[in-house]
Short mmCIF file of C-alpha atoms in Angstrom, two decimals:
data_model
loop_
_atom_site.label_atom_id
_atom_site.label_comp_id
_atom_site.label_asym_id
_atom_site.label_seq_id
_atom_site.Cartn_x
_atom_site.Cartn_y
_atom_site.Cartn_z
CA MET A 1 0.41 0.27 -0.18
CA PRO A 2 1.20 3.70 -0.91
CA SER A 3 0.06 5.27 2.01
CA SER A 4 -1.88 3.75 4.99
CA ARG A 5 -4.22 6.81 5.20
CA PHE A 6 -8.35 6.79 5.31
CA VAL A 7 -10.45 9.47 4.83
CA VAL A 8 -13.19 8.74 6.99
CA THR A 9 -16.67 10.04 6.44
CA VAL A 10 -19.72 10.28 9.05
CA ILE A 11 -23.26 11.18 7.75
CA GLY A 12 -26.56 11.59 9.85
CA LEU A 13 -28.76 12.90 12.15
CA ASP A 14 -26.63 14.79 14.99
CA ARG A 15 -26.98 13.17 18.28
CA VAL A 16 -25.06 12.22 21.85
CA GLY A 17 -22.26 10.78 21.55
CA ILE A 18 -21.61 10.25 17.86
CA VAL A 19 -18.21 11.27 18.64
CA ALA A 20 -17.37 9.76 21.00
CA GLY A 21 -18.72 5.92 19.30
CA ILE A 22 -16.77 6.43 16.24
CA THR A 23 -13.20 6.95 18.19
CA ARG A 24 -13.43 4.25 20.54
CA VAL A 25 -14.05 1.23 17.21
CA MET A 26 -10.86 3.67 15.97
CA ALA A 27 -8.92 3.22 19.02
CA GLU A 28 -9.56 -0.37 19.12
CA HIS A 29 -7.72 -1.03 15.63
CA SER A 30 -5.44 1.40 16.79
CA VAL A 31 -6.37 4.12 14.31
CA ASN A 32 -4.71 7.36 14.38
CA ILE A 33 -6.85 10.66 13.39
CA ALA A 34 -4.43 12.89 11.86
CA ASP A 35 -6.99 14.78 11.35
CA ILE A 36 -10.61 15.73 11.85
CA ARG A 37 -13.67 18.68 11.25
CA GLN A 38 -16.91 18.75 11.64
CA THR A 39 -19.73 21.19 9.09
CA ILE A 40 -23.46 20.64 8.44
CA MET A 41 -24.29 19.42 4.86
CA ASP A 42 -28.08 20.39 4.09
CA ASP A 43 -29.40 20.56 8.64
CA LEU A 44 -26.98 16.84 8.58
CA PHE A 45 -24.29 16.19 11.15
CA THR A 46 -20.98 15.57 8.91
CA MET A 47 -17.26 14.92 10.03
CA ILE A 48 -14.41 14.23 8.45
CA MET A 49 -11.39 12.83 10.09
CA LEU A 50 -8.30 11.51 8.31
CA ALA A 51 -7.35 8.81 9.87
CA GLU A 52 -3.55 6.83 10.18
CA VAL A 53 -2.63 2.99 9.91
CA LYS A 54 1.11 2.83 11.74
CA SER A 55 0.77 -1.11 11.81
CA GLU A 56 1.81 -3.00 8.59
CA ASN A 57 -1.22 -6.36 9.81
CA PHE A 58 -3.92 -4.36 9.49
CA ASP A 59 -6.58 -4.81 8.40
CA LEU A 60 -8.79 -2.71 5.95
CA ALA A 61 -11.95 -4.88 5.57
CA LEU A 62 -12.23 -5.59 9.39
CA PHE A 63 -12.28 -2.12 10.03
CA GLN A 64 -14.87 -1.19 7.68
CA GLN A 65 -16.90 -3.46 9.01
CA ALA A 66 -16.78 -2.68 12.59
CA MET A 67 -16.85 0.85 11.87
CA THR A 68 -20.32 0.01 9.60
CA ALA A 69 -22.06 -1.62 12.69
CA ILE A 70 -21.13 1.44 15.45
CA GLY A 71 -22.39 3.18 12.00
CA GLU A 72 -25.16 2.01 12.71
CA GLU A 73 -25.80 1.38 15.87
CA LEU A 74 -25.57 4.96 16.18
CA GLY A 75 -28.29 5.88 13.15
CA VAL A 76 -24.94 7.57 10.68
CA GLN A 77 -23.24 6.37 8.15
CA VAL A 78 -19.87 5.93 8.14
CA ILE A 79 -17.57 5.25 5.22
CA VAL A 80 -13.86 4.60 5.29
CA GLN A 81 -12.07 5.31 2.59
CA HIS A 82 -8.21 5.49 0.87
CA GLU A 83 -7.02 9.55 0.73
CA ASP A 84 -5.54 7.94 -2.60
CA ILE A 85 -9.22 8.61 -4.21
CA PHE A 86 -10.04 11.48 -3.48
CA ARG A 87 -6.34 13.60 -3.78
CA PHE A 88 -6.47 12.31 -7.80
CA MET A 89 -10.25 12.54 -8.77
CA HIS A 90 -10.87 16.37 -8.20
CA ARG A 91 -7.69 17.67 -9.34
CA ILE A 92 -4.26 17.04 -11.72
CA MET B 1 -1.75 19.33 -0.88
CA VAL B 2 -5.16 19.85 1.62
CA LEU B 3 -8.22 17.57 1.12
CA HIS B 4 -10.75 20.09 1.36
CA PRO B 5 -14.46 18.62 2.93
CA ASN B 6 -16.73 19.69 -0.13
CA GLU B 7 -14.68 17.19 -2.76
CA ILE B 8 -15.00 14.84 -0.24
CA LEU B 9 -18.76 15.33 0.10
CA GLU B 10 -19.01 15.11 -3.97
CA THR B 11 -17.16 12.02 -4.76
CA ILE B 12 -19.73 10.51 -1.77
CA LYS B 13 -22.73 11.96 -3.22
CA MET B 14 -21.47 11.10 -6.24
CA VAL B 15 -21.92 7.33 -5.30
CA THR B 16 -23.92 6.99 -2.68
CA ASN B 17 -27.38 9.25 -4.19
CA GLU B 18 -26.22 9.00 -8.07
CA ASN B 19 -24.96 5.41 -9.32
CA LEU B 20 -20.97 6.06 -9.88
CA ASP B 21 -19.89 3.74 -10.71
CA ILE B 22 -16.71 1.59 -11.87
CA ARG B 23 -18.54 -0.54 -14.32
CA THR B 24 -16.47 -3.15 -15.87
CA VAL B 25 -13.30 -4.34 -14.60
CA THR B 26 -12.20 -6.64 -17.46
CA MET B 27 -8.63 -8.70 -17.77
CA GLY B 28 -8.07 -9.12 -21.49
CA ILE B 29 -6.21 -12.40 -21.96
CA ASN B 30 -4.15 -13.31 -25.03
CA LEU B 31 -5.15 -17.42 -26.14
CA LEU B 32 -3.00 -17.36 -29.36
CA GLY B 33 -0.81 -19.92 -27.58
CA CYS B 34 -3.95 -21.96 -26.71
CA SER B 35 -4.28 -23.43 -30.74
CA HIS B 36 -4.01 -27.51 -30.89
CA PRO B 37 -5.62 -29.59 -33.59
CA ASP B 38 -6.61 -31.70 -30.95
CA ILE B 39 -10.46 -29.73 -29.63
CA ASP B 40 -10.02 -31.48 -25.91
CA THR B 41 -6.21 -30.62 -25.98
CA LEU B 42 -7.22 -26.70 -26.72
CA ASN B 43 -10.14 -26.94 -24.85
CA ARG B 44 -7.90 -27.85 -21.42
CA ASN B 45 -5.28 -25.08 -22.49
CA ILE B 46 -7.89 -22.65 -23.10
CA TYR B 47 -9.33 -23.55 -20.02
CA ASP B 48 -5.58 -23.38 -17.79
CA ARG B 49 -4.18 -20.51 -19.37
CA ILE B 50 -7.53 -18.72 -18.42
CA MET B 51 -8.03 -19.56 -14.28
CA ARG B 52 -4.02 -18.97 -14.47
CA CYS B 53 -4.26 -15.91 -15.44
CA ALA B 54 -6.93 -15.13 -13.61
CA ASP B 55 -7.92 -17.08 -11.04
CA LYS B 56 -7.70 -13.61 -8.99
CA LEU B 57 -10.01 -10.86 -10.23
CA VAL B 58 -12.75 -10.97 -8.46
CA SER B 59 -11.44 -11.34 -5.56
CA THR B 60 -8.45 -8.09 -6.39
CA THR B 61 -10.73 -6.08 -7.33
CA LYS B 62 -13.19 -6.34 -4.46
CA ASP B 63 -9.67 -5.48 -1.71
CA VAL B 64 -9.65 -2.39 -4.51
CA GLN B 65 -13.00 -1.70 -4.30
CA ASN B 66 -12.95 -1.69 -0.02
CA LEU B 67 -9.96 -0.11 -0.11
CA TYR B 68 -11.37 3.31 -2.79
CA GLY B 69 -15.38 2.91 -1.64
CA ILE B 70 -15.92 3.12 -4.80
CA PRO B 71 -18.09 -0.24 -6.70
CA ILE B 72 -16.69 -2.70 -8.70
CA ILE B 73 -20.15 -3.72 -10.66
CA ASN B 74 -18.92 -6.46 -12.85
CA GLN B 75 -15.59 -8.34 -13.37
CA ARG B 76 -15.17 -9.78 -17.78
CA ILE B 77 -12.82 -11.71 -18.85
CA SER B 78 -11.77 -10.77 -22.66
CA VAL B 79 -10.21 -13.69 -25.10
CA THR B 80 -8.25 -13.15 -28.28
CA PRO B 81 -11.25 -14.28 -31.06
CA ILE B 82 -11.87 -17.98 -31.06
CA ALA B 83 -12.06 -17.93 -34.74
CA ILE B 84 -8.27 -17.47 -34.86
CA VAL B 85 -7.35 -19.74 -31.68
CA ALA B 86 -9.41 -21.53 -33.13
CA GLU B 87 -8.34 -21.89 -36.95
CA SER B 88 -6.03 -24.75 -36.68
CA CYS B 89 -8.41 -26.76 -35.13
CA GLY B 90 -10.23 -30.15 -37.29
CA ALA B 91 -13.07 -30.04 -35.14
CA ASP B 92 -16.60 -29.64 -36.68
CA ASP B 93 -18.08 -27.11 -34.68
CA LEU B 94 -17.04 -24.93 -31.74
CA VAL B 95 -19.55 -25.53 -29.34
CA SER B 96 -17.48 -26.95 -26.70
CA VAL B 97 -14.78 -24.44 -26.85
CA ALA B 98 -18.58 -22.38 -25.80
CA GLU B 99 -18.99 -24.36 -22.85
CA THR B 100 -15.30 -23.94 -21.98
CA LEU B 101 -14.94 -20.11 -21.55
CA ASP B 102 -18.48 -21.01 -19.39
CA ARG B 103 -16.66 -23.47 -17.08
CA ALA B 104 -13.62 -20.27 -17.11
CA ALA B 105 -15.98 -17.82 -16.16
CA ARG B 106 -17.99 -19.95 -13.18
CA ASP B 107 -14.95 -21.25 -12.28
CA THR B 108 -13.27 -17.89 -11.49
CA GLY B 109 -16.00 -16.05 -10.69
CA ILE B 110 -16.65 -13.81 -12.58
CA ASP B 111 -19.96 -12.37 -14.27
CA PHE B 112 -19.32 -12.43 -18.63
CA ILE B 113 -16.61 -13.58 -20.77
CA GLY B 114 -16.61 -12.39 -24.06
CA GLY B 115 -13.80 -13.84 -27.77
CA PHE B 116 -16.74 -15.80 -29.20
CA SER B 117 -15.81 -14.29 -31.84
CA ALA B 118 -14.65 -13.69 -35.23
CA LEU B 119 -13.29 -11.16 -37.66
CA VAL B 120 -14.12 -11.27 -41.19
CA GLN B 121 -15.00 -7.83 -42.29
CA LYS B 122 -13.89 -9.15 -45.64
CA GLY B 123 -13.86 -12.56 -45.94
CA MET B 124 -14.51 -15.38 -44.43
CA THR B 125 -11.61 -18.23 -43.35
CA PRO B 126 -13.08 -22.07 -42.87
CA GLY B 127 -12.57 -21.19 -39.22
CA ASP B 128 -14.85 -18.09 -38.23
CA LEU B 129 -17.27 -20.54 -40.76
CA LYS B 130 -17.85 -23.01 -37.87
CA LEU B 131 -17.81 -20.46 -35.37
CA ILE B 132 -20.44 -18.28 -36.61
CA ASN B 133 -22.06 -21.66 -37.47
CA SER B 134 -21.44 -22.80 -33.34
CA ILE B 135 -22.81 -18.97 -31.97
CA PRO B 136 -26.51 -19.99 -31.90
CA GLN B 137 -26.07 -22.98 -29.49
CA ALA B 138 -23.56 -21.80 -28.06
CA LEU B 139 -25.16 -18.88 -26.79
CA ALA B 140 -28.04 -20.92 -25.72
CA ILE B 141 -26.79 -23.96 -24.04
CA THR B 142 -24.12 -20.83 -22.02
CA LYS B 143 -24.85 -18.03 -19.07
CA LYS B 144 -21.51 -15.89 -19.46
CA VAL B 145 -20.24 -15.94 -22.38
CA CYS B 146 -20.93 -13.46 -25.11
CA SER B 147 -20.15 -13.31 -28.49
CA SER B 148 -19.14 -10.65 -31.89
CA VAL B 149 -18.90 -10.74 -35.23
CA ASN B 150 -16.97 -7.96 -36.84
CA VAL B 151 -18.82 -7.07 -40.69
CA ALA B 152 -16.70 -4.68 -41.44
CA THR B 153 -14.57 -1.84 -41.84
CA THR B 154 -14.19 1.72 -42.65
CA LYS B 155 -10.78 0.45 -44.95
CA ALA B 156 -12.21 -3.39 -46.66
CA GLY B 157 -15.97 -2.57 -45.87
CA ILE B 158 -18.53 -4.33 -45.52
CA ASN B 159 -18.83 -7.97 -46.40
CA MET B 160 -22.36 -8.95 -47.64
CA ASP B 161 -22.16 -12.26 -46.92
CA ALA B 162 -21.26 -11.63 -43.52
CA VAL B 163 -24.26 -9.23 -42.76
CA ALA B 164 -26.75 -12.23 -44.60
CA LEU B 165 -25.57 -15.03 -42.44
CA MET B 166 -25.42 -13.02 -39.22
CA GLY B 167 -29.15 -12.14 -39.45
CA ARG B 168 -29.55 -15.99 -40.11
CA VAL B 169 -27.50 -16.59 -37.11
CA ILE B 170 -29.88 -13.78 -34.94
CA LYS B 171 -32.02 -15.77 -35.63
CA GLU B 172 -31.59 -18.59 -34.46
CA ALA B 173 -30.11 -17.39 -31.81
CA ALA B 174 -33.37 -16.30 -30.61
CA GLU B 175 -35.16 -19.13 -31.52
CA LEU B 176 -33.26 -21.43 -29.12
CA THR B 177 -33.36 -19.11 -26.26
CA ARG B 178 -37.16 -19.05 -27.40
CA ASP B 179 -38.33 -19.67 -23.41
CA SER B 180 -36.26 -16.63 -22.16
CA GLY B 181 -37.28 -13.68 -24.25
CA GLY B 182 -34.29 -14.34 -27.35
CA LEU B 183 -32.17 -13.64 -24.57
CA GLY B 184 -29.31 -14.83 -26.38
CA CYS B 185 -29.50 -12.87 -29.56
CA ALA B 186 -28.39 -10.38 -25.99
CA LYS B 187 -25.08 -11.74 -25.43
CA LEU B 188 -24.80 -11.62 -29.52
CA VAL B 189 -23.04 -7.65 -31.37
CA VAL B 190 -22.16 -7.42 -34.07
CA PHE B 191 -19.65 -4.95 -35.22
CA ALA B 192 -17.92 -1.80 -37.63
CA ASN B 193 -14.54 -0.64 -37.21
CA ALA B 194 -14.79 -2.71 -33.52
CA PRO B 195 -12.29 -1.87 -31.21
CA GLU B 196 -9.55 -4.57 -29.49
CA ASP B 197 -9.77 -2.58 -26.69
CA ASN B 198 -13.12 -2.51 -25.11
CA PRO B 199 -14.35 -3.96 -21.94
CA PHE B 200 -17.80 -3.05 -22.66
CA MET B 201 -20.21 -6.58 -23.10
CA ALA B 202 -21.48 -8.48 -25.30
CA GLY B 203 -18.77 -6.49 -28.12
CA ALA B 204 -15.54 -7.20 -25.69
CA PHE B 205 -12.67 -9.30 -27.42
CA HIS B 206 -8.52 -9.40 -26.59
CA GLY B 207 -7.52 -8.07 -29.91
CA VAL B 208 -4.36 -9.37 -31.76
CA GLY B 209 -2.82 -6.39 -31.32
CA GLU B 210 -2.82 -6.07 -27.72
CA PRO B 211 -0.73 -7.07 -24.71
CA ASP B 212 -0.27 -11.13 -23.07
CA CYS B 213 -2.60 -9.97 -20.54
CA VAL B 214 -3.89 -6.07 -19.81
CA ILE B 215 -6.31 -4.83 -17.40
CA ASN B 216 -9.22 -2.44 -18.88
CA VAL B 217 -11.37 -0.78 -16.78
CA GLY B 218 -15.02 0.79 -18.78
CA VAL B 219 -16.45 3.94 -15.47
CA SER B 220 -20.07 5.18 -16.28
CA GLY B 221 -22.13 7.29 -14.04
CA PRO B 222 -24.82 9.05 -16.95
CA GLY B 223 -26.59 8.82 -12.73
CA VAL B 224 -23.70 12.04 -11.88
CA VAL B 225 -23.62 13.75 -15.48
CA ASN B 226 -27.80 14.04 -15.08
CA SER B 227 -27.26 15.52 -11.62
CA ALA B 228 -25.06 17.95 -13.22
CA VAL B 229 -26.40 19.26 -15.58
CA ARG B 230 -29.84 19.52 -13.83
CA ALA B 231 -27.95 21.38 -11.10
CA LEU B 232 -27.71 24.70 -13.68
CA GLU B 233 -29.56 27.41 -13.44
CA ASN B 234 -30.92 28.04 -17.04
CA PRO B 235 -27.85 27.28 -18.67
CA SER B 236 -26.80 27.56 -21.99
CA LEU B 237 -25.44 24.90 -23.94
CA GLY B 238 -21.76 26.31 -24.34
CA ASP B 239 -23.13 25.99 -20.09
CA ILE B 240 -24.13 22.39 -20.21
CA SER B 241 -20.73 21.41 -22.42
CA GLU B 242 -18.11 23.14 -20.16
CA CYS B 243 -20.56 21.31 -17.30
CA ILE B 244 -20.47 18.03 -18.43
CA LYS B 245 -16.17 17.83 -19.06
CA LYS B 246 -16.02 18.63 -15.37
CA THR B 247 -17.48 15.51 -14.65
CA ALA B 248 -16.44 13.49 -17.29
CA PHE B 249 -13.08 14.70 -15.98
CA LYS B 250 -13.33 13.99 -12.47
CA ILE B 251 -14.95 10.39 -13.47
CA THR B 252 -11.89 9.40 -15.43
CA ARG B 253 -8.84 10.01 -12.72
CA MET B 254 -11.38 7.59 -10.83
CA GLY B 255 -11.88 5.14 -13.41
CA GLU B 256 -7.92 5.64 -14.18
CA MET B 257 -6.30 5.07 -10.48
CA VAL B 258 -8.55 2.24 -9.89
CA GLY B 259 -7.59 0.91 -12.93
CA LYS B 260 -4.19 0.85 -12.24
CA GLU B 261 -4.61 -0.03 -9.03
CA VAL B 262 -6.03 -3.30 -9.91
CA ALA B 263 -3.32 -4.07 -13.03
CA ARG B 264 -1.00 -3.36 -10.29
CA ARG B 265 -1.64 -6.46 -8.44
CA LEU B 266 -2.04 -8.48 -10.47
CA ASN B 267 0.64 -7.93 -12.61
CA ALA B 268 -1.64 -7.37 -16.02
CA GLN B 269 -0.60 -4.40 -17.94
CA PHE B 270 -2.97 -1.80 -17.32
CA GLY B 271 -4.67 -1.30 -20.86
CA VAL B 272 -6.96 1.38 -21.26
CA LEU B 273 -9.93 3.31 -19.35
CA ASP B 274 -13.39 3.06 -21.21
CA LEU B 275 -14.87 6.26 -19.97
CA SER B 276 -18.83 5.72 -21.10
CA LEU B 277 -21.96 6.65 -20.06
CA ALA B 278 -23.53 3.47 -19.79
CA PRO B 279 -27.62 3.75 -18.40
CA THR B 280 -28.88 0.50 -16.29
CA PRO B 281 -31.88 -0.51 -14.94
CA ALA B 282 -31.90 2.41 -12.36
CA VAL B 283 -33.98 5.08 -12.02
CA GLY B 284 -31.48 8.46 -12.21
CA ASP B 285 -28.24 6.06 -14.15
CA SER B 286 -30.07 7.14 -17.81
CA VAL B 287 -28.13 8.77 -20.50
CA ALA B 288 -32.39 9.85 -22.07
CA ALA B 289 -32.53 11.76 -18.92
CA ILE B 290 -29.83 13.63 -19.59
CA LEU B 291 -30.48 14.88 -22.55
CA GLU B 292 -34.71 15.59 -21.14
CA ALA B 293 -31.78 17.70 -18.74
CA MET B 294 -31.11 19.63 -22.10
CA GLY B 295 -34.51 20.74 -22.39
CA LEU B 296 -35.62 17.90 -24.25
CA GLU B 297 -39.47 17.46 -23.40
CA SER B 298 -38.58 13.44 -24.33
CA CYS B 299 -35.96 11.63 -26.04
CA GLY B 300 -35.81 10.67 -29.48
CA THR B 301 -37.46 14.01 -30.43
CA HIS B 302 -36.29 16.24 -32.67
CA GLY B 303 -33.01 17.71 -31.23
CA THR B 304 -32.41 14.33 -29.80
CA THR B 305 -29.47 13.87 -32.09
CA ALA B 306 -27.42 17.48 -31.10
CA ALA B 307 -27.95 17.51 -27.70
CA LEU B 308 -26.17 13.31 -28.01
CA ALA B 309 -24.01 15.33 -30.47
CA LEU B 310 -23.45 17.52 -27.36
CA LEU B 311 -22.86 15.44 -24.83
CA ASN B 312 -21.39 12.39 -26.60
CA ASP B 313 -18.40 15.37 -27.64
CA ALA B 314 -18.29 16.72 -24.23
CA VAL B 315 -17.57 13.79 -22.10
CA LYS B 316 -14.74 12.45 -24.84
CA LYS B 317 -13.35 16.33 -24.00
CA GLY B 318 -13.38 15.27 -19.96
CA GLY B 319 -11.95 12.53 -20.48
CA ALA B 320 -9.24 12.82 -22.70
CA MET B 321 -7.54 15.65 -20.55
CA ALA B 322 -8.02 13.57 -17.43
CA SER B 323 -6.12 10.49 -18.69
CA SER B 324 -3.83 9.31 -21.45
CA SER B 325 -4.96 5.67 -21.68
CA VAL B 326 -8.79 6.41 -22.89
CA GLY B 327 -9.35 4.20 -24.97
CA GLY B 328 -12.02 1.37 -25.98
CA LEU B 329 -15.89 3.10 -27.43
CA SER B 330 -15.81 5.96 -25.20
CA GLY B 331 -18.74 7.66 -25.22
CA ALA B 332 -22.20 7.37 -24.59
CA PHE B 333 -24.39 4.86 -25.28
CA ILE B 334 -27.71 4.39 -26.22
CA PRO B 335 -28.61 0.53 -25.58
CA VAL B 336 -33.07 0.58 -25.30
CA SER B 337 -33.45 -2.30 -22.19
CA GLU B 338 -30.96 -1.08 -20.08
CA ASP B 339 -32.04 2.54 -20.41
CA GLU B 340 -35.06 3.84 -17.86
CA GLY B 341 -35.84 6.81 -19.71
CA MET B 342 -35.22 4.92 -23.11
CA ILE B 343 -37.83 2.55 -22.48
CA LYS B 344 -40.37 5.20 -21.11
CA ALA B 345 -39.64 7.11 -24.10
CA VAL B 346 -40.13 4.13 -27.39
CA GLN B 347 -43.50 3.76 -24.77
CA ARG B 348 -44.02 7.40 -25.20
CA GLY B 349 -44.08 7.40 -29.23
CA SER B 350 -41.04 9.57 -29.66
CA LEU B 351 -37.83 6.85 -29.88
CA THR B 352 -37.93 5.00 -33.04
CA LEU B 353 -35.59 2.94 -34.75
CA ASP B 354 -34.97 5.59 -37.39
CA LYS B 355 -34.31 8.10 -35.09
CA LEU B 356 -32.00 5.34 -32.89
CA GLU B 357 -30.29 4.74 -35.74
CA ALA B 358 -29.69 8.50 -36.30
CA MET B 359 -28.53 8.82 -33.14
CA THR B 360 -25.83 6.56 -33.26
CA CYS B 361 -24.19 7.91 -35.77
CA VAL B 362 -22.85 10.51 -33.17
CA CYS B 363 -22.60 8.00 -30.56
CA SER B 364 -20.70 5.26 -28.71
CA VAL B 365 -21.58 2.58 -30.03
CA GLY B 366 -25.53 1.47 -32.17
CA LEU B 367 -28.69 -0.17 -32.02
CA ASP B 368 -27.99 -1.61 -28.87
CA MET B 369 -30.33 -3.85 -27.36
CA ILE B 370 -33.47 -3.29 -28.72
CA ALA B 371 -36.30 -5.85 -29.23
CA VAL B 372 -38.14 -5.74 -32.36
CA PRO B 373 -41.04 -7.38 -32.99
CA GLY B 374 -40.61 -12.45 -33.75
CA ASP B 375 -41.99 -12.43 -36.42
CA THR B 376 -39.13 -10.37 -37.80
CA SER B 377 -37.41 -11.72 -40.67
CA ALA B 378 -33.57 -13.04 -41.27
CA SER B 379 -34.00 -10.80 -43.84
CA THR B 380 -34.59 -7.96 -42.56
CA ILE B 381 -32.40 -7.98 -39.46
CA SER B 382 -29.58 -8.46 -42.04
CA ALA B 383 -30.85 -4.82 -43.45
CA ILE B 384 -31.32 -2.95 -40.04
CA ILE B 385 -27.24 -4.52 -39.62
CA ALA B 386 -26.22 -3.53 -43.04
CA ASP B 387 -27.70 -0.08 -42.06
CA GLU B 388 -25.83 0.83 -39.05
CA MET B 389 -22.52 -1.30 -40.12
CA ALA B 390 -22.74 1.58 -43.27
CA ILE B 391 -22.50 4.53 -40.80
CA GLY B 392 -20.08 3.46 -39.41
CA MET B 393 -17.67 2.45 -42.52
CA ILE B 394 -18.89 5.40 -43.64
CA ASN B 395 -17.93 7.61 -41.21
CA LYS B 396 -15.15 5.75 -39.17
CA LYS B 397 -15.85 4.97 -36.49
CA THR B 398 -17.75 2.16 -34.23
CA THR B 399 -20.91 1.01 -34.97
CA ALA B 400 -23.16 -2.16 -33.46
CA VAL B 401 -26.46 -4.31 -33.90
CA ARG B 402 -27.45 -5.34 -30.34
CA ILE B 403 -31.27 -6.94 -32.35
CA ILE B 404 -33.32 -9.31 -30.29
CA PRO B 405 -36.16 -10.54 -32.60
CA ALA B 406 -38.30 -11.25 -29.31
CA PRO B 407 -40.07 -14.68 -30.12
CA GLY B 408 -43.36 -14.56 -29.81
CA MET B 409 -44.00 -11.35 -29.57
CA GLU B 410 -45.28 -8.01 -30.96
CA VAL B 411 -45.21 -4.73 -30.78
CA GLY B 412 -46.07 -3.50 -27.45
CA ASP B 413 -45.35 -6.92 -25.45
CA MET B 414 -42.73 -6.09 -23.02
CA VAL B 415 -39.80 -8.67 -23.30
CA GLU B 416 -37.95 -9.05 -19.36
CA PHE B 417 -34.46 -10.23 -19.64
CA GLY B 418 -33.17 -8.99 -15.77
CA GLY B 419 -29.99 -8.02 -14.06
CA LEU B 420 -28.74 -4.84 -16.24
CA LEU B 421 -30.34 -6.05 -19.65
CA GLY B 422 -33.33 -5.26 -18.22
CA SER B 423 -36.41 -5.25 -20.41
CA ALA B 424 -36.09 -3.78 -23.46
CA PRO B 425 -40.46 -2.62 -25.51
CA ILE B 426 -40.75 -4.42 -28.82
CA MET B 427 -40.11 -1.76 -31.49
CA PRO B 428 -41.87 -1.90 -34.87
CA VAL B 429 -39.28 -2.18 -38.13
CA HIS B 430 -40.79 -1.72 -41.15
CA PRO B 431 -42.78 -3.96 -43.71
CA PHE B 432 -41.10 -3.67 -46.81
CA SER B 433 -38.90 -6.06 -47.59
CA SER B 434 -34.73 -6.19 -48.15
CA GLU B 435 -35.35 -9.56 -49.31
CA THR B 436 -33.51 -9.11 -52.96
CA PHE B 437 -30.93 -6.42 -52.01
CA ILE B 438 -29.54 -8.38 -48.97
CA ALA B 439 -30.22 -11.84 -50.77
CA ARG B 440 -27.10 -10.53 -53.54
CA GLY B 441 -24.56 -11.25 -50.74
CA GLY B 442 -21.19 -9.69 -51.96
CA ARG B 443 -18.63 -7.15 -50.93
CA ILE B 444 -19.68 -3.84 -50.25
CA PRO B 445 -16.47 -1.91 -51.09
CA ALA B 446 -14.57 0.13 -48.96
CA PRO B 447 -15.44 4.18 -49.15
CA ILE B 448 -13.10 6.96 -50.83
CA GLN B 449 -11.08 9.09 -48.36
CA SER B 450 -10.47 12.10 -49.93
CA LEU B 451 -13.81 13.52 -51.73
CA THR B 452 -14.99 13.82 -47.21
CA ASN B 453 -17.89 15.93 -47.42
#
């Protein structure tokens, strides 16, 4: 993998405990938060995080499953994508 | 470079709301080394070769899909045209080769395998003839095999003997798959100027000018373009073109990155990115809807050809800027059965076969996934093919015909294929005969390349 940084996007209706729940799962998978930003889009709670992975044997599929599960629990949509997609897609 | 939240959210919106996807990752495999006079050995060689190259294709594309969070819908394989691979084979028919391809497709877990094909634009070899005669049976007993025959090029002209033969082959393929609405014909396409690196079925095959093993990617996002165009406030046509260009640019960038990553992981060469607006039956994922967003009341009405020309050109311009590997059939596809907007336009009576033919002069492919009455004669089908081949030949572009004479059905009926193939309303054809014209056979000579006007 050329770089092991991922963009975690959380979209949904605001409620107590979203940040706590999401970051707890990230910590459990040894995923570090490099940057975090919150914005409101069409009245929706939107949190975008740049997550960093140091571990060599990081299992992306497992992490994505855990993030989807916690998202469902909290009633928000959680998407984990490699950062390259955003770097490559919009600019030359 | 700092990531911008708006760009992140835009990408996510494209995927979750607007059906942006990598439509297909297609591995092209060269089978020339598999040739053998004995058909059993030939089949074994082909099976082993495909399994060796493609056993990790599906798992790798799934991994890359997870990595970037962009859905990859289909994994496919295209192979060297079987007519060439089996030319030296002594068997009378090549149906067993199609069965081998089907088995390899099933065992690798891919969706379709293309390349049960022949290139006969200037004439047929015994191998070509054997293959073409095997097509109806091959398509009836296999699930995943797709077939194509190139009958015309700008340099060679149109092989009208092959055109006449293909009319009969299509009728027979429909008859042998009568129980599924003539599904066999949905897996068969007749080409003029067929590209060798096209990842889209049913026309995909691995051309002889291609590398040994190659990954071609087909990206599609009519839904994304549609919503971008609809979001514009009172735009001029120039504004619309600009907007489509920018959207196509983004889609292409994404596809290229995914394609290169898949190729790298599979140790294959990255071939081309086919940037096409290929619709799906899903609501909103429609090329017809884009044309209507430009201000046409219903696709097929006057102005449709102009709108499609604008769309097709803008897509290519955006793609060409984003990647140096744009190839295949890049542009807009207008398959009737796979596009809910096209289906509605046919049902409304605004879109006819004649208008579709005119539209194919300015778009990617041709008469695609069109259902006609089951009693349409072979010569009429051949004549429809001949018209479309002439458009491709004269205009130096690829054109194709994928037509289904749905057995037992009449105008007004709907034939269901399911999945990405969708459902097609039966369209009327002209009742006047083309029998004598098609029966003449021979070759329509290649057009003069100067004095263009």
